[in-house]
Amino acid sequence: MNRDIVELQEDVSQSPLYSKDLAPVPPNKRTWTKWNLAAIWVGMAVCIPTYLLASYMIKTGLSWIEALIIIGVANLIITVPMVLNGHAGVKYGIPFPVIGRSSFGIKGIHIPSVIRGIVACGWFGVNTWLGGMAIYSIFIAISGNEAAVGLSIGQFTCFGIFWFINMFFIWKGTESIKWLEQYSAPILIIMGLLLIGWGINKADGFGIVLEQSKQLEKPVAEIYHESNKYFIQINPITDKFGNPKATEYQLILNGNELGWNDLSNTNILVESLKVDDTYQVQLKNDTAISSIANVTTKSSNNTFGDKIWKYLIWLTAMLGFWATMSLSIADITRYSSSQVAQVKGQFIGLPGTMMLYSFVGIFVTCAAVINFDDILIANDAPWDPIALLAKFDNVWVVVISQIFMIIATLSTNIAANVIAPANAFSNLLPKKISFRSGGVITGLIGIIIFPWLLLNEIQSLLIDVSAVLGPVLAILVCDYYLIRKKEIKLAELYKTDGVYTFGGSGFNKAAIISLLVGAFIAIGGKWIPAMSSLYAVSWFSGFIVSFILYFLLMKNNKPV
């Protein structure tokens, strides 16, 4: 027998906490190699949010290299708890809700697992709507019809089609998911390389493309004070030869347009400036007109400390990207053939893919800045791949690109947003809710949240809720490694009167207290100004506080 794997030696099949879906995966069904695990990470990491990650940082003034390094470091950091938390999945063959019974209790685990499940349901709904819109775009491109303004029957039909595609893979089970990820991974990597090739070909050089990123780091227009006068400095997008694409500018003062002027000078003298005055600017050329952009106040040079703090805030944001997945990684590693396979598979698949596709987003957007004459200001750069695709006239370019988009969205949705909630809901009533049923519940909740109406609001809420789950990871890792020394009594996890009932209540008070305190530290700064700095680095603050507090509360208790 593989020394990595501990098998269940006692018959607990009659327990209400036991089901075939939550039972340990037997060694002969541990068929996922390091390449399968790497492929599942490629499938999850290649998605629109990954493509957009670097854009958020570049828009705040970071260079593309700084953005890429932060993404790489963050994903190397988050892979460590992924591997640590995945260890129990391999050793005992059980999913996150069952492992969590040892730290939170057989009832207490429902709190973090259901929260994790609800977050995934939210993302499932959002991604399913986006996948449906990709199908709708193909229909529009092939039929030649005009896209509907607002919501339409066609959009809901396409949403329904993509929803049923997701349900098919859920119904077929984990082996079909492995198949999907295995064949999606090379297609998605090829897609990324093709996009880079397109950028190089259109711009006549690799270095020329990346040079354009400097334009995207600057605000569209800044107001500054010099020699007792105020000036507005406009930063128009230039072509690869350094010539501004725009020929005219228009200032807008407090909502009033001041008329178009020649853009021969990019430093504009402002005659007078009142405290409550707000300026906006708009550019145009013979064929295009830009969106309206706010004029911002030119910032002073940041100190070294300011720069480091900015890096740390963005590092925290990048860690939060996979915070929820780090909790439930055992849902996947339980199918791994060995500990070596899960470690290598995760390190091969996650950091590299995140950096590659973030780089694809940077590179392709920079290439678009050169290649499309209607991009006159940095705000109009097509960071979103959907916005980029809208600029192509060729029907088949749109169709093929949207097919890739569908594959990417499907592979992300199934692995990241279905497996965890399906297990969480199954754990509520193991004898009545199977993995399949839990997956269907996930899909139904994904519809009930109305993702087409609340897309932006849902994403903001889900990100905040995800920050709260850092403490859960801390408790799981601390309990498994420091308190129990990687030794769990497997059969006891399925007993209603076993050691993991923690005196009969089913709740481990130390875990619940640590979770509540850590969550408060992580999210409290959203409403309490004095805690705002902790909120800015919520993943770190919540994780560290819960880890230390749980250890202190449990260190004098004899592990059970």
Short mmCIF file of C-alpha atoms in Angstrom, two decimals, residues 12-465:
data_model
loop_
_atom_site.label_atom_id
_atom_site.label_comp_id
_atom_site.label_asym_id
_atom_site.label_seq_id
_atom_site.Cartn_x
_atom_site.Cartn_y
_atom_site.Cartn_z
CA VAL A 12 -19.13 3.38 9.37
CA SER A 13 -21.43 3.20 6.34
CA GLN A 14 -24.57 3.30 8.49
CA SER A 15 -23.64 6.62 10.06
CA PRO A 16 -25.74 9.64 8.98
CA LEU A 17 -22.41 11.45 8.42
CA TYR A 18 -21.31 8.93 5.79
CA SER A 19 -22.02 8.69 2.08
CA LYS A 20 -20.20 7.23 -0.90
CA ASP A 21 -19.39 10.73 -2.16
CA LEU A 22 -17.88 11.81 1.18
CA ALA A 23 -16.15 8.49 1.89
CA PRO A 24 -12.36 8.13 1.48
CA VAL A 25 -11.37 7.57 -2.14
CA PRO A 26 -9.84 4.05 -2.33
CA PRO A 27 -6.25 3.78 -3.64
CA ASN A 28 -7.32 2.09 -6.88
CA LYS A 29 -9.36 5.18 -7.77
CA ARG A 30 -6.55 7.67 -7.11
CA THR A 31 -5.96 8.16 -10.83
CA TRP A 32 -4.92 11.83 -10.97
CA THR A 33 -1.24 12.28 -11.81
CA LYS A 34 0.83 15.45 -11.41
CA TRP A 35 -0.08 16.33 -15.02
CA ASN A 36 -3.81 15.96 -14.32
CA LEU A 37 -3.47 18.27 -11.33
CA ALA A 38 -1.39 20.73 -13.35
CA ALA A 39 -4.03 20.62 -16.09
CA ILE A 40 -6.85 21.36 -13.66
CA TRP A 41 -4.95 24.44 -12.49
CA VAL A 42 -4.40 25.57 -16.08
CA GLY A 43 -8.14 25.14 -16.65
CA MET A 44 -9.01 27.15 -13.54
CA ALA A 45 -6.39 29.87 -13.96
CA VAL A 46 -7.17 30.70 -17.59
CA CYS A 47 -10.16 32.99 -17.24
CA ILE A 48 -11.13 36.61 -17.80
CA PRO A 49 -10.27 37.72 -14.21
CA THR A 50 -6.72 36.34 -14.64
CA TYR A 51 -6.42 38.16 -17.96
CA LEU A 52 -7.45 41.39 -16.22
CA LEU A 53 -5.31 41.06 -13.06
CA ALA A 54 -2.32 43.09 -14.21
CA SER A 55 -4.51 45.87 -15.60
CA TYR A 56 -5.71 46.85 -12.13
CA MET A 57 -2.13 47.41 -10.98
CA ILE A 58 -0.88 49.10 -14.14
CA LYS A 59 -3.75 51.60 -13.94
CA THR A 60 -2.44 52.69 -10.53
CA GLY A 61 1.02 53.43 -11.93
CA LEU A 62 2.88 50.13 -11.50
CA SER A 63 4.97 48.92 -14.42
CA TRP A 64 4.10 45.69 -16.22
CA ILE A 65 7.18 44.03 -14.70
CA GLU A 66 6.17 45.05 -11.17
CA ALA A 67 2.62 43.79 -11.77
CA LEU A 68 3.84 40.48 -13.13
CA ILE A 69 6.30 39.95 -10.25
CA ILE A 70 3.55 40.64 -7.69
CA ILE A 71 1.26 38.13 -9.43
CA GLY A 72 4.05 35.54 -9.54
CA VAL A 73 5.07 36.01 -5.89
CA ALA A 74 1.45 35.95 -4.71
CA ASN A 75 0.74 32.70 -6.51
CA LEU A 76 3.93 31.09 -5.26
CA ILE A 77 2.89 32.10 -1.72
CA ILE A 78 -0.69 30.83 -2.09
CA THR A 79 0.52 27.54 -3.59
CA VAL A 80 2.27 26.74 -0.29
CA PRO A 81 -0.97 26.59 1.79
CA MET A 82 -2.61 24.88 -1.19
CA VAL A 83 -0.04 22.09 -0.94
CA LEU A 84 -0.16 22.05 2.87
CA ASN A 85 -3.95 21.86 2.92
CA GLY A 86 -3.94 19.35 0.07
CA HIS A 87 -1.82 16.91 2.10
CA ALA A 88 -4.77 15.61 4.14
CA GLY A 89 -6.76 15.11 0.94
CA VAL A 90 -4.10 12.76 -0.39
CA LYS A 91 -3.39 10.99 2.90
CA TYR A 92 -7.00 10.30 3.88
CA GLY A 93 -8.85 10.62 0.56
CA ILE A 94 -11.56 12.87 1.99
CA PRO A 95 -12.95 16.27 0.92
CA PHE A 96 -12.68 19.58 2.75
CA PRO A 97 -16.01 19.34 4.69
CA VAL A 98 -14.97 15.98 6.16
CA ILE A 99 -11.39 17.02 6.98
CA GLY A 100 -12.78 20.15 8.64
CA ARG A 101 -14.78 18.03 11.08
CA SER A 102 -11.52 17.36 12.96
CA SER A 103 -10.89 21.07 13.59
CA PHE A 104 -14.35 22.67 13.63
CA GLY A 105 -16.42 19.67 14.79
CA ILE A 106 -18.97 17.59 12.91
CA LYS A 107 -21.49 20.45 13.06
CA GLY A 108 -19.16 23.43 13.26
CA ILE A 109 -17.66 22.65 9.85
CA HIS A 110 -20.97 23.61 8.23
CA ILE A 111 -20.23 27.30 8.93
CA PRO A 112 -17.05 27.64 6.82
CA SER A 113 -17.98 24.99 4.24
CA VAL A 114 -21.39 26.50 3.45
CA ILE A 115 -19.92 30.03 3.30
CA ARG A 116 -17.29 28.65 0.92
CA GLY A 117 -20.06 26.96 -1.05
CA ILE A 118 -22.20 30.09 -1.31
CA VAL A 119 -19.21 32.13 -2.55
CA ALA A 120 -18.62 29.49 -5.22
CA CYS A 121 -22.32 29.55 -6.19
CA GLY A 122 -22.04 33.29 -6.72
CA TRP A 123 -19.02 32.92 -8.96
CA PHE A 124 -20.75 30.03 -10.74
CA GLY A 125 -23.66 32.30 -11.63
CA VAL A 126 -21.39 35.12 -12.81
CA ASN A 127 -19.24 32.83 -14.94
CA THR A 128 -22.22 31.00 -16.37
CA TRP A 129 -23.71 34.31 -17.48
CA LEU A 130 -20.39 35.29 -19.10
CA GLY A 131 -20.19 31.90 -20.83
CA GLY A 132 -23.73 32.33 -22.07
CA MET A 133 -22.84 35.75 -23.48
CA ALA A 134 -19.95 34.15 -25.40
CA ILE A 135 -22.45 31.76 -27.02
CA TYR A 136 -24.73 34.73 -27.73
CA SER A 137 -21.83 36.58 -29.40
CA ILE A 138 -21.26 33.60 -31.71
CA PHE A 139 -24.95 33.60 -32.64
CA ILE A 140 -24.86 37.33 -33.41
CA ALA A 141 -21.65 37.03 -35.47
CA ILE A 142 -22.92 34.13 -37.60
CA SER A 143 -26.49 35.37 -38.06
CA GLY A 144 -25.48 38.95 -38.79
CA ASN A 145 -28.22 40.24 -36.48
CA GLU A 146 -27.78 43.29 -34.30
CA ALA A 147 -27.06 42.57 -30.63
CA ALA A 148 -30.03 43.38 -28.42
CA VAL A 149 -29.96 46.51 -26.29
CA GLY A 150 -30.43 45.39 -22.68
CA LEU A 151 -31.60 41.89 -21.80
CA SER A 152 -33.20 39.63 -24.39
CA ILE A 153 -34.70 36.17 -24.84
CA GLY A 154 -31.66 35.23 -26.94
CA GLN A 155 -29.29 36.05 -24.08
CA PHE A 156 -31.30 34.02 -21.58
CA THR A 157 -31.49 31.12 -24.03
CA CYS A 158 -27.70 31.13 -24.42
CA PHE A 159 -27.30 31.40 -20.64
CA GLY A 160 -29.54 28.32 -20.31
CA ILE A 161 -27.50 26.40 -22.90
CA PHE A 162 -24.24 27.08 -21.07
CA TRP A 163 -25.89 26.23 -17.73
CA PHE A 164 -26.91 22.81 -19.06
CA ILE A 165 -23.39 22.19 -20.41
CA ASN A 166 -22.09 22.76 -16.88
CA MET A 167 -24.75 20.45 -15.45
CA PHE A 168 -23.73 17.70 -17.89
CA PHE A 169 -20.21 17.54 -16.49
CA ILE A 170 -21.52 17.68 -12.92
CA TRP A 171 -23.87 14.78 -13.59
CA LYS A 172 -21.13 12.68 -15.21
CA GLY A 173 -18.91 13.05 -12.13
CA THR A 174 -15.26 13.71 -11.33
CA GLU A 175 -13.76 11.57 -14.10
CA SER A 176 -15.53 13.68 -16.72
CA ILE A 177 -14.17 16.78 -14.97
CA LYS A 178 -10.67 15.32 -15.17
CA TRP A 179 -11.22 14.68 -18.89
CA LEU A 180 -12.45 18.24 -19.46
CA GLU A 181 -9.45 19.80 -17.72
CA GLN A 182 -6.97 17.44 -19.37
CA TYR A 183 -8.03 18.40 -22.89
CA SER A 184 -8.78 22.06 -22.15
CA ALA A 185 -5.31 22.81 -20.76
CA PRO A 186 -3.26 22.49 -23.99
CA ILE A 187 -5.94 24.33 -25.98
CA LEU A 188 -5.87 27.24 -23.53
CA ILE A 189 -2.07 27.43 -23.50
CA ILE A 190 -2.01 27.43 -27.33
CA MET A 191 -4.62 30.20 -27.31
CA GLY A 192 -2.38 32.35 -25.12
CA LEU A 193 0.65 31.80 -27.35
CA LEU A 194 -1.40 32.63 -30.46
CA LEU A 195 -2.51 35.91 -28.90
CA ILE A 196 1.11 36.83 -28.15
CA GLY A 197 2.02 35.91 -31.74
CA TRP A 198 -0.76 38.17 -33.05
CA GLY A 199 0.60 41.08 -31.02
CA ILE A 200 4.18 40.60 -32.22
CA ASN A 201 3.07 40.28 -35.85
CA LYS A 202 0.88 43.37 -35.82
CA ALA A 203 3.35 45.60 -33.97
CA ASP A 204 6.49 44.41 -35.82
CA GLY A 205 8.35 43.48 -32.66
CA PHE A 206 8.18 42.10 -29.12
CA GLY A 207 9.95 45.02 -27.44
CA ILE A 208 7.87 47.62 -29.28
CA VAL A 209 4.69 46.14 -27.80
CA LEU A 210 5.90 46.13 -24.20
CA GLU A 211 7.21 49.68 -24.58
CA GLN A 212 3.59 50.81 -24.91
CA SER A 213 2.82 49.74 -21.34
CA LYS A 214 4.40 52.98 -20.10
CA GLN A 215 1.52 54.85 -21.70
CA LEU A 216 -1.01 52.80 -19.77
CA GLU A 217 0.65 53.57 -16.43
CA LYS A 218 -0.07 57.30 -16.71
CA PRO A 219 -3.38 59.02 -15.90
CA VAL A 220 -5.16 60.49 -18.93
CA ALA A 221 -4.71 64.03 -17.59
CA GLU A 222 -3.25 65.57 -14.44
CA ILE A 223 -3.47 69.04 -12.97
CA TYR A 224 -0.37 70.53 -11.36
CA HIS A 225 0.84 73.84 -9.89
CA GLU A 226 3.98 75.57 -11.11
CA SER A 227 5.20 79.19 -10.89
CA ASN A 228 1.93 80.30 -9.25
CA LYS A 229 -0.04 78.93 -12.18
CA TYR A 230 -2.14 75.81 -12.77
CA PHE A 231 -1.60 73.53 -15.74
CA ILE A 232 -3.35 70.43 -17.06
CA GLN A 233 -0.98 67.88 -18.56
CA ILE A 234 -2.70 65.61 -21.11
CA ASN A 235 -1.17 62.19 -21.77
CA PRO A 236 -2.60 61.05 -25.12
CA ILE A 237 -1.89 57.59 -26.49
CA THR A 238 0.83 57.69 -29.16
CA ASP A 239 1.61 55.34 -32.05
CA LYS A 240 4.80 53.27 -32.10
CA PHE A 241 6.69 56.27 -33.51
CA GLY A 242 5.69 58.47 -30.57
CA ASN A 243 3.10 60.59 -32.40
CA PRO A 244 -0.21 61.30 -30.58
CA LYS A 245 -3.16 59.60 -32.25
CA ALA A 246 -5.51 62.37 -31.17
CA THR A 247 -5.41 65.76 -32.89
CA GLU A 248 -7.84 67.74 -30.72
CA TYR A 249 -8.82 68.00 -27.05
CA GLN A 250 -11.78 69.38 -25.15
CA LEU A 251 -11.81 70.40 -21.48
CA ILE A 252 -15.03 70.05 -19.50
CA LEU A 253 -15.33 72.26 -16.41
CA ASN A 254 -18.01 71.33 -13.86
CA GLY A 255 -19.97 69.60 -16.62
CA ASN A 256 -19.70 72.47 -19.14
CA GLU A 257 -17.89 71.78 -22.41
CA LEU A 258 -15.27 74.44 -23.19
CA GLY A 259 -14.88 73.63 -26.91
CA TRP A 260 -12.39 71.73 -29.05
CA ASN A 261 -8.80 72.88 -29.45
CA ASP A 262 -5.73 71.76 -31.35
CA LEU A 263 -3.58 69.26 -29.39
CA SER A 264 -0.24 70.70 -30.49
CA ASN A 265 0.55 71.42 -26.83
CA THR A 266 -0.19 68.82 -24.12
CA ASN A 267 0.38 71.21 -21.19
CA ILE A 268 -2.67 73.45 -20.97
CA LEU A 269 -2.69 76.62 -18.87
CA VAL A 270 -5.73 76.91 -16.57
CA GLU A 271 -6.73 80.54 -16.04
CA SER A 272 -8.27 80.05 -12.60
CA LEU A 273 -9.06 77.15 -10.30
CA LYS A 274 -11.58 77.17 -7.48
CA VAL A 275 -11.57 74.65 -4.65
CA ASP A 276 -14.67 72.79 -5.87
CA ASP A 277 -13.84 72.92 -9.61
CA THR A 278 -13.69 69.56 -11.40
CA TYR A 279 -12.13 69.16 -14.83
CA GLN A 280 -12.62 66.41 -17.38
CA VAL A 281 -11.02 65.92 -20.76
CA GLN A 282 -11.94 64.29 -24.06
CA LEU A 283 -9.80 63.68 -27.16
CA LYS A 284 -10.61 63.02 -30.81
CA ASN A 285 -9.14 62.63 -34.30
CA ASP A 286 -10.72 62.47 -37.74
CA THR A 287 -12.24 59.00 -37.22
CA ALA A 288 -12.70 58.49 -33.47
CA ILE A 289 -13.57 60.22 -30.22
CA SER A 290 -12.48 59.07 -26.80
CA SER A 291 -14.52 58.57 -23.68
CA ILE A 292 -14.57 61.39 -21.12
CA ALA A 293 -11.86 61.07 -18.47
CA ASN A 294 -11.47 62.82 -15.14
CA VAL A 295 -8.49 65.13 -14.63
CA THR A 296 -6.67 64.01 -11.48
CA THR A 297 -4.31 65.90 -9.21
CA LYS A 298 -0.69 65.14 -9.97
CA SER A 299 0.72 63.14 -7.08
CA SER A 300 4.05 63.81 -5.46
CA ASN A 301 6.82 61.24 -5.68
CA ASN A 302 6.15 58.26 -3.44
CA THR A 303 8.63 57.40 -0.71
CA PHE A 304 10.21 53.95 -0.52
CA GLY A 305 7.81 53.08 2.31
CA ASP A 306 4.79 54.16 0.23
CA LYS A 307 5.95 51.92 -2.60
CA ILE A 308 6.41 48.89 -0.34
CA TRP A 309 2.95 49.42 1.22
CA LYS A 310 1.43 49.63 -2.26
CA TYR A 311 3.15 46.37 -3.21
CA LEU A 312 1.84 44.72 -0.04
CA ILE A 313 -1.76 45.85 -0.68
CA TRP A 314 -1.66 44.45 -4.21
CA LEU A 315 0.02 41.26 -3.00
CA THR A 316 -2.88 40.81 -0.56
CA ALA A 317 -5.40 41.34 -3.35
CA MET A 318 -3.65 38.75 -5.52
CA LEU A 319 -3.59 36.24 -2.63
CA GLY A 320 -7.32 36.74 -2.23
CA PHE A 321 -7.83 35.62 -5.83
CA TRP A 322 -7.43 31.94 -4.85
CA ALA A 323 -8.18 32.25 -1.11
CA THR A 324 -11.39 30.25 -1.34
CA MET A 325 -9.81 27.52 -3.46
CA SER A 326 -7.03 27.04 -0.90
CA LEU A 327 -9.69 25.96 1.63
CA SER A 328 -11.22 23.23 -0.47
CA ILE A 329 -8.18 22.00 -2.42
CA ALA A 330 -8.54 18.59 -0.70
CA ASP A 331 -11.72 18.15 -2.79
CA ILE A 332 -9.31 17.70 -5.71
CA THR A 333 -6.14 16.29 -4.13
CA ARG A 334 -8.11 13.35 -2.69
CA TYR A 335 -7.94 11.89 -6.21
CA SER A 336 -4.15 12.32 -6.41
CA SER A 337 -2.00 9.20 -6.72
CA SER A 338 0.61 10.48 -4.23
CA GLN A 339 1.85 13.44 -2.20
CA VAL A 340 4.62 14.00 -4.74
CA ALA A 341 2.03 14.23 -7.52
CA GLN A 342 -0.09 16.81 -5.70
CA VAL A 343 2.92 18.98 -4.78
CA LYS A 344 4.48 18.93 -8.24
CA GLY A 345 1.13 19.25 -10.01
CA GLN A 346 0.12 22.35 -8.08
CA PHE A 347 3.48 24.10 -8.39
CA ILE A 348 3.65 23.29 -12.11
CA GLY A 349 0.09 24.35 -12.83
CA LEU A 350 -0.73 27.41 -10.71
CA PRO A 351 2.06 30.04 -10.56
CA GLY A 352 3.22 29.60 -14.15
CA THR A 353 -0.25 29.74 -15.67
CA MET A 354 -1.24 32.81 -13.68
CA MET A 355 1.89 34.64 -14.80
CA LEU A 356 1.52 33.50 -18.42
CA TYR A 357 -2.08 34.62 -18.80
CA SER A 358 -1.55 37.84 -16.92
CA PHE A 359 1.31 38.52 -19.32
CA VAL A 360 -0.97 37.66 -22.25
CA GLY A 361 -3.42 40.29 -20.98
CA ILE A 362 -0.63 42.89 -20.72
CA PHE A 363 0.92 42.07 -24.07
CA VAL A 364 -2.26 41.86 -26.11
CA THR A 365 -3.63 45.10 -24.65
CA CYS A 366 -0.35 46.90 -25.41
CA ALA A 367 -0.47 45.54 -28.97
CA ALA A 368 -4.06 46.76 -29.32
CA VAL A 369 -2.96 50.26 -28.27
CA ILE A 370 -0.70 50.31 -31.34
CA ASN A 371 -2.94 48.50 -33.79
CA PHE A 372 -6.31 50.22 -33.30
CA ASP A 373 -6.51 53.90 -34.26
CA ASP A 374 -9.60 54.54 -32.12
CA ILE A 375 -7.72 54.05 -28.83
CA LEU A 376 -6.83 57.65 -27.97
CA ILE A 377 -6.50 57.53 -24.16
CA ALA A 378 -5.35 54.92 -21.62
CA ASN A 379 -8.89 54.59 -20.19
CA ASP A 380 -10.08 53.18 -23.52
CA ALA A 381 -7.43 50.45 -23.74
CA PRO A 382 -9.30 47.13 -24.28
CA TRP A 383 -8.09 45.23 -21.19
CA ASP A 384 -11.23 43.11 -21.21
CA PRO A 385 -10.87 40.44 -23.95
CA ILE A 386 -14.57 40.82 -24.75
CA ALA A 387 -13.99 44.52 -25.49
CA LEU A 388 -10.97 43.58 -27.61
CA LEU A 389 -12.92 41.04 -29.66
CA ALA A 390 -15.57 43.66 -30.40
CA LYS A 391 -12.95 45.57 -32.40
CA PHE A 392 -12.52 42.78 -34.98
CA ASP A 393 -14.68 42.78 -38.11
CA ASN A 394 -13.87 39.23 -39.24
CA VAL A 395 -16.74 36.91 -38.25
CA TRP A 396 -14.58 33.82 -37.87
CA VAL A 397 -12.07 35.60 -35.65
CA VAL A 398 -14.96 36.42 -33.34
CA VAL A 399 -16.40 32.88 -33.50
CA ILE A 400 -13.12 31.06 -32.85
CA SER A 401 -12.14 33.48 -30.08
CA GLN A 402 -15.50 33.06 -28.35
CA ILE A 403 -15.19 29.26 -28.57
CA PHE A 404 -11.89 29.59 -26.71
CA MET A 405 -13.67 31.86 -24.23
CA ILE A 406 -16.36 29.21 -23.67
CA ILE A 407 -13.74 26.49 -23.05
CA ALA A 408 -11.86 28.73 -20.60
CA THR A 409 -15.01 29.71 -18.70
CA LEU A 410 -16.30 26.12 -18.56
CA SER A 411 -13.02 24.67 -17.28
CA THR A 412 -12.78 27.37 -14.60
CA ASN A 413 -16.41 27.08 -13.55
CA ILE A 414 -16.52 23.31 -13.14
CA ALA A 415 -13.28 22.92 -11.18
CA ALA A 416 -13.33 26.10 -9.08
CA ASN A 417 -17.04 26.76 -8.57
CA VAL A 418 -18.86 23.41 -8.58
CA ILE A 419 -16.84 20.72 -6.78
CA ALA A 420 -16.54 22.64 -3.48
CA PRO A 421 -20.20 23.66 -3.06
CA ALA A 422 -21.40 20.25 -4.22
CA ASN A 423 -19.40 18.64 -1.40
CA ALA A 424 -20.47 21.35 1.09
CA PHE A 425 -24.18 20.80 0.40
CA SER A 426 -23.72 17.03 0.41
CA ASN A 427 -22.09 17.30 3.85
CA LEU A 428 -25.24 18.96 5.25
CA LEU A 429 -27.29 15.79 4.71
CA PRO A 430 -24.93 13.07 3.47
CA LYS A 431 -27.62 10.38 3.20
CA LYS A 432 -29.99 12.61 1.20
CA ILE A 433 -27.80 14.96 -0.86
CA SER A 434 -25.31 13.34 -3.22
CA PHE A 435 -22.46 15.06 -5.08
CA ARG A 436 -24.74 15.25 -8.13
CA SER A 437 -27.57 16.77 -6.12
CA GLY A 438 -25.17 19.24 -4.50
CA GLY A 439 -23.99 20.24 -7.97
CA VAL A 440 -27.56 20.83 -9.12
CA ILE A 441 -28.24 22.94 -6.00
CA THR A 442 -25.13 24.97 -6.90
CA GLY A 443 -26.48 25.53 -10.39
CA LEU A 444 -29.91 26.57 -9.14
CA ILE A 445 -28.43 29.07 -6.66
CA GLY A 446 -26.34 30.40 -9.53
CA ILE A 447 -29.60 31.25 -11.31
CA ILE A 448 -31.44 32.56 -8.23
CA ILE A 449 -28.81 35.27 -7.59
CA PHE A 450 -29.74 36.85 -10.97
CA PRO A 451 -26.13 37.39 -12.15
CA TRP A 452 -27.33 39.38 -15.18
CA LEU A 453 -28.70 42.10 -12.88
CA LEU A 454 -26.11 42.24 -10.12
CA LEU A 455 -22.86 41.39 -11.89
CA ASN A 456 -20.65 44.16 -10.45
CA GLU A 457 -22.28 44.17 -7.01
CA ILE A 458 -21.98 40.39 -6.69
CA GLN A 459 -18.28 40.41 -7.53
CA SER A 460 -17.51 43.08 -4.90
CA LEU A 461 -19.49 41.19 -2.25
CA LEU A 462 -17.86 37.87 -3.10
CA ILE A 463 -14.37 39.37 -2.81
CA ASP A 464 -15.19 40.70 0.68
CA VAL A 465 -16.63 37.37 1.79
#
